[in-house]
CSV table of C-alpha atoms in Angstrom, one decimal:
chain,number,residue,atom,x,y,z
A,112,MET,CA,97.3,178.1,-86.9
A,113,THR,CA,95.1,177.1,-84.0
A,114,PRO,CA,93.1,173.8,-84.1
A,115,SER,CA,90.0,176.0,-84.6
A,116,ALA,CA,91.5,177.9,-87.5
A,117,ARG,CA,92.7,174.8,-89.1
A,118,LEU,CA,89.0,173.4,-88.9
A,119,ALA,CA,87.5,176.8,-90.2
A,120,ALA,CA,90.0,176.5,-93.1
A,121,SER,CA,88.9,172.8,-93.7
A,122,VAL,CA,85.2,173.8,-93.6
A,123,ASP,CA,85.7,176.5,-96.2
A,124,LEU,CA,87.7,174.3,-98.7
A,125,LEU,CA,85.1,171.7,-98.2
A,126,SER,CA,82.4,174.3,-99.0
A,127,GLU,CA,84.2,175.4,-102.1
A,128,ILE,CA,84.5,171.7,-103.2
A,129,LYS,CA,80.9,171.2,-102.8
A,130,THR,CA,79.9,174.4,-104.7
A,131,LEU,CA,82.4,173.8,-107.6
A,132,SER,CA,81.0,170.1,-107.8
A,133,ARG,CA,82.2,169.7,-111.4
A,134,LYS,CA,85.7,170.7,-110.8
A,135,PRO,CA,88.6,168.4,-109.5
A,136,ALA,CA,89.1,168.8,-105.8
A,137,ASP,CA,93.0,169.0,-106.2
A,138,ALA,CA,92.5,172.1,-108.6
A,139,ILE,CA,90.2,173.7,-106.1
A,140,ALA,CA,92.6,173.1,-103.2
A,141,SER,CA,95.4,174.5,-105.3
A,142,ASP,CA,93.5,177.5,-105.8
A,143,PHE,CA,92.4,177.8,-102.2
A,144,PHE,CA,95.8,177.7,-100.9
A,145,ARG,CA,97.3,180.0,-103.4
A,146,GLU,CA,94.9,182.6,-102.4
A,147,ARG,CA,95.9,182.1,-98.9
A,148,ARG,CA,99.8,182.2,-98.8
A,149,TYR,CA,99.6,182.9,-94.9
A,150,ILE,CA,98.7,179.3,-94.4
A,151,GLY,CA,102.0,177.5,-93.7
A,152,GLY,CA,103.1,174.2,-95.0
A,153,GLY,CA,102.3,172.2,-91.9
A,154,ASP,CA,98.8,173.7,-91.7
A,155,ARG,CA,98.3,173.0,-95.4
A,156,ARG,CA,99.1,169.4,-94.8
A,157,ALA,CA,96.6,169.1,-91.8
A,158,VAL,CA,93.9,170.9,-93.6
A,159,SER,CA,94.3,168.8,-96.7
A,160,SER,CA,94.4,165.6,-94.6
A,161,LEU,CA,91.0,166.4,-93.0
A,162,VAL,CA,89.3,167.3,-96.1
A,163,TRP,CA,90.5,164.4,-98.2
A,164,ASP,CA,89.6,162.2,-95.1
A,165,VAL,CA,86.1,163.5,-95.5
A,166,MET,CA,86.1,163.0,-99.3
A,167,ARG,CA,87.1,159.2,-98.9
A,168,SER,CA,84.4,158.7,-96.5
A,169,TRP,CA,81.7,161.0,-97.9
A,170,TYR,CA,79.0,158.4,-98.5
A,171,ARG,CA,79.6,156.8,-95.1
A,172,LEU,CA,79.7,160.1,-93.1
A,173,SER,CA,76.6,161.2,-95.0
A,174,TRP,CA,74.8,158.0,-94.1
A,175,HIS,CA,75.6,158.5,-90.4
A,176,LEU,CA,74.4,162.1,-90.5
A,177,SER,CA,71.1,161.0,-92.2
A,178,LEU,CA,70.5,158.7,-89.5
A,179,ALA,CA,71.1,161.4,-86.9
A,180,GLY,CA,68.5,163.4,-88.8
A,181,ALA,CA,70.6,165.9,-90.7
A,182,GLU,CA,71.8,166.8,-94.3
A,183,PRO,CA,75.6,166.4,-94.9
A,184,THR,CA,76.7,170.0,-94.7
A,185,PRO,CA,80.6,170.7,-94.9
A,186,ARG,CA,80.6,171.7,-91.2
A,187,LEU,CA,78.8,168.7,-90.1
A,188,LEU,CA,80.9,166.3,-92.4
A,189,ALA,CA,84.1,167.8,-91.0
A,190,GLY,CA,82.8,167.3,-87.3
A,191,ALA,CA,81.5,163.9,-87.9
A,192,CYS,CA,84.8,162.8,-89.5
A,193,LEU,CA,86.8,164.1,-86.4
A,194,LEU,CA,84.6,162.4,-84.1
A,195,PHE,CA,85.0,159.0,-86.0
A,196,GLN,CA,88.6,159.7,-85.7
A,197,GLY,CA,88.6,160.0,-81.9
A,198,THR,CA,88.0,163.6,-81.2
A,199,THR,CA,85.7,164.0,-78.3
A,200,LEU,CA,82.4,166.1,-78.5
A,201,LYS,CA,83.9,168.5,-76.0
A,202,GLU,CA,86.9,168.9,-77.9
A,203,LEU,CA,85.0,169.5,-81.3
A,204,THR,CA,82.8,172.0,-79.5
A,205,GLU,CA,85.9,173.9,-78.5
A,206,GLN,CA,87.3,173.9,-81.9
A,207,PHE,CA,84.2,175.0,-83.3
A,208,ALA,CA,84.7,178.5,-81.7
A,209,ASP,CA,83.7,181.9,-82.4
A,210,GLY,CA,86.1,184.7,-83.2
A,211,ARG,CA,88.6,185.7,-86.1
A,212,PHE,CA,89.9,182.8,-88.1
A,213,CYS,CA,87.7,180.5,-86.3
A,214,ALA,CA,84.9,178.1,-87.8
A,215,GLY,CA,82.2,179.6,-85.6
A,216,ALA,CA,80.3,178.0,-82.8
A,217,LEU,CA,78.1,175.1,-83.3
A,218,SER,CA,74.4,175.8,-83.3
A,219,LEU,CA,72.0,174.0,-81.2
A,220,SER,CA,70.8,171.9,-83.9
A,221,GLU,CA,74.4,171.0,-85.3
A,222,ARG,CA,75.4,170.1,-81.6
A,223,ASN,CA,72.2,167.8,-81.3
A,224,VAL,CA,73.0,166.1,-84.6
A,225,LEU,CA,76.7,165.4,-83.5
A,226,THR,CA,75.4,164.3,-80.2
A,227,ARG,CA,73.2,161.8,-81.8
A,228,LEU,CA,75.9,160.3,-83.9
A,229,LYS,CA,76.7,156.7,-83.1
A,230,THR,CA,80.3,157.1,-83.2
A,231,GLY,CA,82.9,154.2,-83.0
A,232,ALA,CA,83.1,152.2,-86.1
A,233,LEU,CA,82.8,154.3,-89.3
A,234,VAL,CA,81.7,151.1,-91.3
A,235,THR,CA,78.8,149.1,-90.0
A,236,GLU,CA,77.0,146.0,-91.4
A,237,THR,CA,73.6,147.7,-91.6
A,238,MET,CA,75.1,150.0,-94.3
A,239,PRO,CA,74.0,149.5,-97.8
A,240,LEU,CA,76.8,147.9,-99.6
A,241,SER,CA,77.3,150.9,-102.1
A,242,VAL,CA,77.6,153.2,-98.9
A,243,ARG,CA,79.9,150.9,-97.3
A,244,CYS,CA,82.1,150.7,-100.5
A,245,GLU,CA,81.8,154.4,-101.1
A,246,ILE,CA,80.5,154.3,-104.6
A,247,PRO,CA,77.3,155.6,-106.5
A,248,ASP,CA,74.3,153.1,-106.3
A,249,TRP,CA,74.1,152.9,-110.1
A,250,LEU,CA,77.7,151.8,-110.4
A,251,LEU,CA,77.3,148.7,-108.0
A,252,PRO,CA,76.2,146.3,-110.7
A,253,GLU,CA,79.2,147.1,-113.1
A,254,LEU,CA,81.7,146.8,-110.3
A,255,GLN,CA,80.1,143.3,-109.1
A,256,GLN,CA,80.6,142.0,-112.6
A,257,THR,CA,84.2,143.3,-112.6
A,258,PHE,CA,85.4,142.1,-109.2
A,259,GLY,CA,82.9,139.4,-108.1
A,260,GLU,CA,83.8,138.0,-104.6
A,261,THR,CA,86.7,140.3,-104.0
A,262,LEU,CA,84.5,143.6,-104.5
A,263,GLU,CA,84.5,144.8,-101.1
A,264,GLN,CA,88.4,144.4,-100.7
A,265,GLU,CA,89.0,146.1,-103.9
A,266,LEU,CA,86.7,149.0,-103.2
A,267,THR,CA,88.1,149.4,-99.7
A,268,ALA,CA,91.5,149.6,-101.1
A,269,LEU,CA,90.3,152.3,-103.4
A,270,SER,CA,89.2,154.4,-100.3
A,271,GLU,CA,92.7,154.1,-98.7
A,272,THR,CA,95.5,156.7,-99.1
A,273,ALA,CA,97.5,156.2,-102.3
A,274,SER,CA,101.3,155.6,-102.0
A,275,LEU,CA,103.6,158.2,-103.5
A,276,ASP,CA,105.6,156.4,-106.4
A,277,MET,CA,108.5,157.7,-108.5
A,278,ARG,CA,109.9,156.5,-111.8
A,279,VAL,CA,113.7,156.7,-111.9
A,280,ASN,CA,115.0,158.1,-115.0
A,281,ILE,CA,117.7,155.6,-116.1
A,282,LEU,CA,118.9,158.1,-118.9
A,283,ARG,CA,120.4,160.2,-115.9
A,284,THR,CA,121.0,157.5,-113.1
A,285,THR,CA,120.1,154.0,-111.8
A,286,ARG,CA,117.4,153.1,-109.2
A,287,GLU,CA,120.0,152.5,-106.6
A,288,GLU,CA,121.9,155.7,-107.0
A,289,ALA,CA,118.4,157.6,-106.8
A,290,GLN,CA,117.5,155.9,-103.6
A,291,SER,CA,120.8,156.6,-102.1
A,292,ALA,CA,120.5,160.3,-103.2
A,293,LEU,CA,117.1,160.5,-101.6
A,294,ARG,CA,118.2,158.9,-98.5
A,295,GLN,CA,120.9,161.6,-98.1
A,296,GLU,CA,118.2,164.2,-98.3
A,297,GLY,CA,116.2,162.3,-95.4
A,298,PHE,CA,113.6,160.5,-97.7
A,299,LEU,CA,113.2,156.7,-97.2
A,300,THR,CA,112.0,154.7,-100.2
A,301,THR,CA,111.5,151.0,-101.2
A,302,PRO,CA,111.9,149.6,-104.8
A,303,THR,CA,108.4,148.9,-106.3
A,304,PRO,CA,107.7,145.2,-106.6
A,305,LEU,CA,106.5,145.3,-110.2
A,306,SER,CA,108.3,148.1,-112.0
A,307,PRO,CA,112.0,147.9,-112.5
A,308,TRP,CA,112.3,151.7,-112.4
A,309,GLY,CA,110.1,152.5,-109.5
A,310,LEU,CA,110.6,153.8,-105.9
A,311,ARG,CA,108.0,154.2,-103.3
A,312,PHE,CA,108.0,156.8,-100.7
A,313,LYS,CA,107.0,156.2,-96.9
A,314,GLY,CA,104.4,158.6,-95.9
A,315,ARG,CA,103.7,162.3,-97.0
A,316,VAL,CA,106.7,164.1,-98.6
A,317,SER,CA,107.4,167.1,-100.9
A,318,VAL,CA,109.3,165.3,-103.4
A,319,THR,CA,109.6,168.2,-105.8
A,320,SER,CA,111.8,170.0,-103.4
A,321,THR,CA,114.5,167.2,-103.7
A,322,ALA,CA,117.6,167.4,-105.9
A,323,PRO,CA,116.8,164.2,-107.7
A,324,PHE,CA,113.5,165.6,-108.9
A,325,LYS,CA,114.9,169.1,-109.7
A,326,ASP,CA,117.6,167.6,-111.9
A,327,GLY,CA,115.3,165.1,-113.7
A,328,ARG,CA,116.6,161.8,-112.0
A,329,ILE,CA,113.2,160.9,-110.9
A,330,GLU,CA,109.6,161.7,-112.1
A,331,ILE,CA,106.2,161.3,-110.2
A,332,GLN,CA,104.5,158.4,-111.6
A,333,ASP,CA,102.3,155.4,-110.1
A,334,GLU,CA,103.8,152.2,-110.6
A,335,GLY,CA,100.9,151.0,-112.6
A,336,SER,CA,101.3,154.0,-115.2
A,337,GLN,CA,105.1,152.8,-115.5
A,338,LEU,CA,103.9,149.3,-116.4
A,339,VAL,CA,101.5,150.7,-119.1
A,340,ALA,CA,104.4,152.2,-120.6
A,341,ALA,CA,106.4,149.1,-120.3
A,342,ALA,CA,103.7,146.9,-122.1
A,343,LEU,CA,104.3,149.0,-125.4
A,344,ASP,CA,107.7,147.6,-125.3
A,345,PRO,CA,109.4,150.3,-127.7
A,346,ALA,CA,112.9,149.9,-129.0
A,347,PRO,CA,115.5,152.5,-129.8
A,348,GLU,CA,115.1,152.4,-133.6
A,349,MET,CA,111.4,152.7,-133.6
A,350,ARG,CA,108.9,155.4,-134.6
A,351,VAL,CA,106.3,155.7,-131.7
A,352,LEU,CA,103.1,157.5,-131.2
A,353,ASP,CA,101.7,158.7,-127.8
A,354,TYR,CA,98.4,159.5,-129.2
A,355,CYS,CA,96.8,161.0,-126.0
A,356,ALA,CA,100.1,162.3,-124.4
A,357,GLY,CA,98.6,164.9,-122.2
A,358,ALA,CA,101.6,166.5,-119.9
A,359,GLY,CA,103.8,163.8,-121.1
A,360,GLY,CA,104.3,161.3,-118.1
A,361,LYS,CA,104.2,158.2,-120.3
A,362,THR,CA,106.1,159.9,-123.2
A,363,LEU,CA,109.0,160.4,-120.7
A,364,ALA,CA,108.9,156.6,-119.8
A,365,LEU,CA,108.8,155.6,-123.5
A,366,ALA,CA,111.8,157.8,-124.3
A,367,MET,CA,113.9,156.4,-121.4
A,368,MET,CA,113.1,152.9,-122.7
A,369,MET,CA,114.1,154.0,-126.1
A,370,GLN,CA,117.4,155.4,-124.8
A,371,ASN,CA,116.6,158.8,-126.1
A,372,LYS,CA,116.9,157.6,-129.7
A,373,GLY,CA,114.2,156.8,-132.5
A,374,HIS,CA,111.2,159.2,-132.8
A,375,ILE,CA,108.3,159.9,-130.5
A,376,ALA,CA,105.3,161.9,-131.6
A,377,ALA,CA,103.5,163.1,-128.5
A,378,CYS,CA,99.9,164.3,-129.5
A,379,ASP,CA,96.9,165.6,-127.5
A,380,VAL,CA,94.1,167.8,-128.1
A,381,SER,CA,94.9,170.1,-125.4
A,382,GLU,CA,97.4,172.8,-126.2
A,383,LYS,CA,97.9,173.5,-122.4
A,384,ARG,CA,98.9,170.0,-121.5
A,385,LEU,CA,101.3,169.6,-124.3
A,386,THR,CA,102.9,173.0,-123.3
A,387,GLY,CA,103.2,171.6,-119.7
A,388,ALA,CA,105.2,168.7,-121.0
A,389,VAL,CA,107.9,170.9,-122.4
A,390,LYS,CA,109.5,171.6,-119.0
A,391,ARG,CA,109.4,167.9,-117.9
A,392,LEU,CA,111.0,166.8,-121.2
A,393,ARG,CA,113.9,169.2,-120.7
A,394,ARG,CA,114.4,168.3,-117.0
A,395,ALA,CA,114.5,164.6,-117.9
A,396,GLY,CA,117.1,165.4,-120.8
A,397,VAL,CA,114.6,164.0,-123.3
A,398,HIS,CA,115.2,165.1,-127.1
A,399,ASN,CA,113.7,162.6,-129.4
A,400,VAL,CA,110.0,163.9,-128.8
A,401,GLU,CA,108.0,166.0,-131.2
A,402,ARG,CA,104.8,167.6,-129.9
A,403,HIS,CA,101.6,167.8,-132.1
A,404,LEU,CA,98.3,169.6,-131.2
A,405,LEU,CA,95.4,167.5,-132.8
A,406,VAL,CA,92.8,169.9,-134.1
A,407,SER,CA,89.8,169.3,-136.3
A,408,GLY,CA,90.5,168.9,-139.9
A,409,ASP,CA,94.2,168.2,-139.2
A,410,LYS,CA,96.0,166.4,-142.0
A,411,TRP,CA,98.9,165.5,-139.7
A,412,THR,CA,97.6,162.1,-139.0
A,413,LYS,CA,96.4,161.3,-142.4
A,414,ARG,CA,99.9,161.8,-143.8
A,415,ARG,CA,101.1,159.4,-141.2
A,416,ALA,CA,98.7,156.6,-141.7
A,417,GLY,CA,100.3,153.0,-141.2
A,418,SER,CA,103.7,154.4,-140.2
A,419,PHE,CA,104.1,153.9,-136.6
A,420,ASP,CA,105.9,150.8,-135.1
A,421,ARG,CA,104.3,151.3,-131.7
A,422,VAL,CA,101.0,153.4,-130.7
A,423,LEU,CA,100.0,154.1,-127.0
A,424,VAL,CA,96.4,155.0,-126.6
A,425,ASP,CA,96.1,156.3,-123.0
A,426,ALA,CA,92.5,156.8,-123.4
A,427,PRO,CA,90.3,159.7,-121.7
A,428,CYS,CA,88.3,157.5,-119.1
A,429,SER,CA,86.1,157.7,-115.9
A,430,GLY,CA,89.3,157.7,-113.7
A,431,THR,CA,87.8,155.2,-111.5
A,432,GLY,CA,91.1,153.6,-111.0
A,433,THR,CA,92.6,156.7,-109.5
A,434,TRP,CA,89.9,157.2,-106.7
A,435,ARG,CA,92.7,156.7,-104.0
A,436,ARG,CA,94.1,160.2,-105.0
A,437,ASN,CA,90.8,161.6,-106.4
A,438,PRO,CA,88.2,160.5,-104.1
A,439,ASP,CA,85.9,163.6,-105.1
A,440,ALA,CA,85.7,162.0,-108.7
A,441,ARG,CA,83.3,159.3,-107.4
A,442,LEU,CA,80.8,162.0,-106.4
A,443,ARG,CA,80.9,163.7,-109.9
A,444,LEU,CA,80.7,160.5,-112.1
A,445,THR,CA,77.4,159.9,-113.9
A,446,GLN,CA,76.1,157.3,-116.3
A,447,VAL,CA,75.9,160.0,-118.8
A,448,ASP,CA,79.7,160.5,-118.4
A,449,ILE,CA,80.3,156.8,-119.0
A,450,ASP,CA,78.1,156.6,-122.1
A,451,GLU,CA,80.0,159.8,-123.6
A,452,LEU,CA,83.4,158.3,-122.6
A,453,LEU,CA,82.6,155.0,-124.3
A,454,GLU,CA,81.7,156.7,-127.4
A,455,LYS,CA,84.9,158.9,-127.4
A,456,GLN,CA,87.1,156.0,-126.6
A,457,ALA,CA,85.8,153.8,-129.6
A,458,ALA,CA,86.3,156.7,-131.9
A,459,ILE,CA,90.0,157.5,-130.6
A,460,LEU,CA,90.8,153.8,-131.1
A,461,ASP,CA,89.6,153.7,-134.6
A,462,LYS,CA,91.8,156.9,-135.5
A,463,ALA,CA,94.8,155.6,-133.8
A,464,ALA,CA,94.5,152.1,-135.4
A,465,ALA,CA,94.9,153.8,-138.8
A,466,LEU,CA,98.4,155.1,-137.8
A,467,VAL,CA,99.9,151.5,-136.7
A,468,LYS,CA,101.9,150.1,-139.6
A,469,PRO,CA,101.4,146.4,-140.4
A,470,GLY,CA,103.0,144.3,-137.9
A,471,GLY,CA,103.1,147.2,-135.6
A,472,ARG,CA,101.4,147.2,-132.1
A,473,MET,CA,99.0,149.4,-130.3
A,474,VAL,CA,98.3,149.4,-126.5
A,475,TYR,CA,95.0,150.8,-125.4
A,476,ALA,CA,95.1,151.9,-121.7
A,477,THR,CA,92.9,153.3,-119.3
A,478,CYS,CA,93.2,154.5,-115.5
A,479,SER,CA,89.6,152.7,-115.2
A,480,ILE,CA,88.4,149.5,-113.1
A,481,LEU,CA,85.2,149.4,-115.3
A,482,SER,CA,84.8,146.5,-117.7
A,483,ALA,CA,82.7,148.6,-120.1
A,484,GLU,CA,85.9,150.9,-120.8
A,485,ASN,CA,88.3,148.0,-120.9
A,486,THR,CA,87.6,144.5,-121.9
A,487,ARG,CA,84.3,145.3,-123.7
A,488,GLN,CA,85.7,148.3,-125.3
A,489,ILE,CA,88.5,146.0,-126.8
A,490,GLU,CA,86.0,143.2,-127.7
A,491,SER,CA,84.0,145.8,-129.5
A,492,PHE,CA,87.3,147.0,-131.3
A,493,LEU,CA,88.2,143.7,-132.6
A,494,THR,CA,84.8,143.2,-134.1
A,495,ARG,CA,85.3,146.3,-136.1
A,496,HIS,CA,89.0,145.6,-137.1
A,497,ALA,CA,89.6,142.3,-138.4
A,498,ASP,CA,93.3,143.3,-139.3
A,499,PHE,CA,94.0,143.5,-135.4
A,500,ARG,CA,94.6,140.7,-133.0
A,501,LEU,CA,95.3,140.7,-129.2
A,502,ILE,CA,98.7,139.5,-128.2
A,503,ALA,CA,100.9,139.1,-124.9
A,504,PRO,CA,103.3,141.9,-124.8
A,505,GLN,CA,106.3,139.9,-123.8
A,506,SER,CA,108.2,143.0,-122.7
A,507,SER,CA,111.2,142.4,-120.7
A,508,SER,CA,110.7,145.5,-118.5
A,509,LEU,CA,107.2,143.7,-117.3
A,510,PRO,CA,107.1,141.1,-114.4
A,511,HIS,CA,107.0,137.7,-115.6
A,512,ALA,CA,103.5,137.2,-114.4
A,513,LEU,CA,102.3,140.1,-116.9
A,514,ARG,CA,104.3,139.2,-120.0
A,515,ASP,CA,101.8,136.8,-121.0
A,516,CYS,CA,98.8,138.8,-120.5
A,517,ASP,CA,97.2,140.3,-123.6
A,518,MET,CA,94.9,142.4,-121.4
A,519,ILE,CA,96.5,143.6,-118.0
A,520,SER,CA,94.3,144.5,-115.1
A,521,LEU,CA,96.0,146.4,-112.0
A,522,THR,CA,94.1,147.2,-108.7
A,523,PRO,CA,95.1,148.7,-105.6
A,524,TYR,CA,94.0,145.7,-103.4
A,525,ARG,CA,95.7,142.9,-105.5
A,526,ASP,CA,98.9,144.8,-107.1
A,527,GLY,CA,99.3,148.0,-104.8
A,528,THR,CA,99.0,150.3,-107.9
A,529,ASP,CA,96.2,152.6,-109.0
A,530,GLY,CA,93.6,150.8,-111.1
A,531,PHE,CA,94.9,150.4,-114.6
A,532,PHE,CA,94.1,148.4,-117.7
A,533,ALA,CA,96.2,147.9,-120.8
A,534,ALA,CA,95.5,145.6,-123.8
A,535,THR,CA,98.1,144.9,-126.6
A,536,LEU,CA,96.9,144.8,-130.1
A,537,GLU,CA,98.9,143.7,-133.1
A,538,ARG,CA,98.2,145.0,-136.7
A,539,LYS,CA,98.4,141.8,-138.7
A,540,GLU,CA,100.9,141.7,-141.7
A,541,GLN,CA,98.0,140.8,-144.1
A,542,LEU,CA,94.4,139.5,-143.9
């Protein structure tokens, strides 16, 4: 594709993301490229790179365009992003060309707006703090309470490109052997500093095409997510419940820690997500997992009350900790969403707590950086459940610094992971 054709595809994709504003951008992009199979791999990466650069800088680019007297259209956002990345106005004008597969020439008003942009530094001191940090205005007080003096560093890290982390499946190989196998295919990795099973790729790679991925030796999983599974600390003889299992990422890690022994029940309210886990379980060689679809009026959980040694509640949440990967999510999030999530999280916690046996443990986890979904949710739970207490996980799979933390918080700036929270709760033997 020519530069103009790539720009045209980027503008088209941005337009679809803006139009379908409640749908995740990665799902929109997947459909977009599936319908345009003529776009090759290199061109897809170039288009995606520009689109995601725009998404990560949406508030800042919009602020600059506003100063230049314009609303942030997909064409202007893409053009402004390229200008701030060093493209000259002359080069940009040439890329906005007429013709087949091209973006179409800049109108006089568009050219005037882009001419008025004060390019150079994308971030300026005159920007409002929320714009500088790429967050909605209404969310700023909550995040200031969470991070205090490190607010800007943390939120800046959330706007950077995330690393690609793998969890090595030690049922099939070792971290060293997996790293060597990937190196033979031309992929360089480094061991993750916190997870004993993690490998981190350098740059953008298509890991799903590698032999270690295809034969189940590695699985895509952020290092923080690996540590959440480690905090549950399951043993081979245990009965374990993954209450919000989704497509089974943490289920796979738990099965690995249990050496494919004991019993894991993977539950979710989405049949599609549970069905999606089947292929992953087979690829990893896992066979100690039972899947169960949670439906209204289901007696499955009632019959299993107080029977699980370990329960993982990977609760539905705002996903604010994954904004590096899903920068569009910050544009969709509303206060109403948060309020609804808080109510849902509390209800899930109460239901899951009933499944923990006396002396057993429950780990409540989110990929959120909001105190309301994390520490305050746990504090509220403990006021409702005198039969539970916070404890330190003491898991040998966790770094020493995290073993004594009854509530673990991970962030991109401080830890190099996605934003994660995990609290370990133990059900008392008796009151």
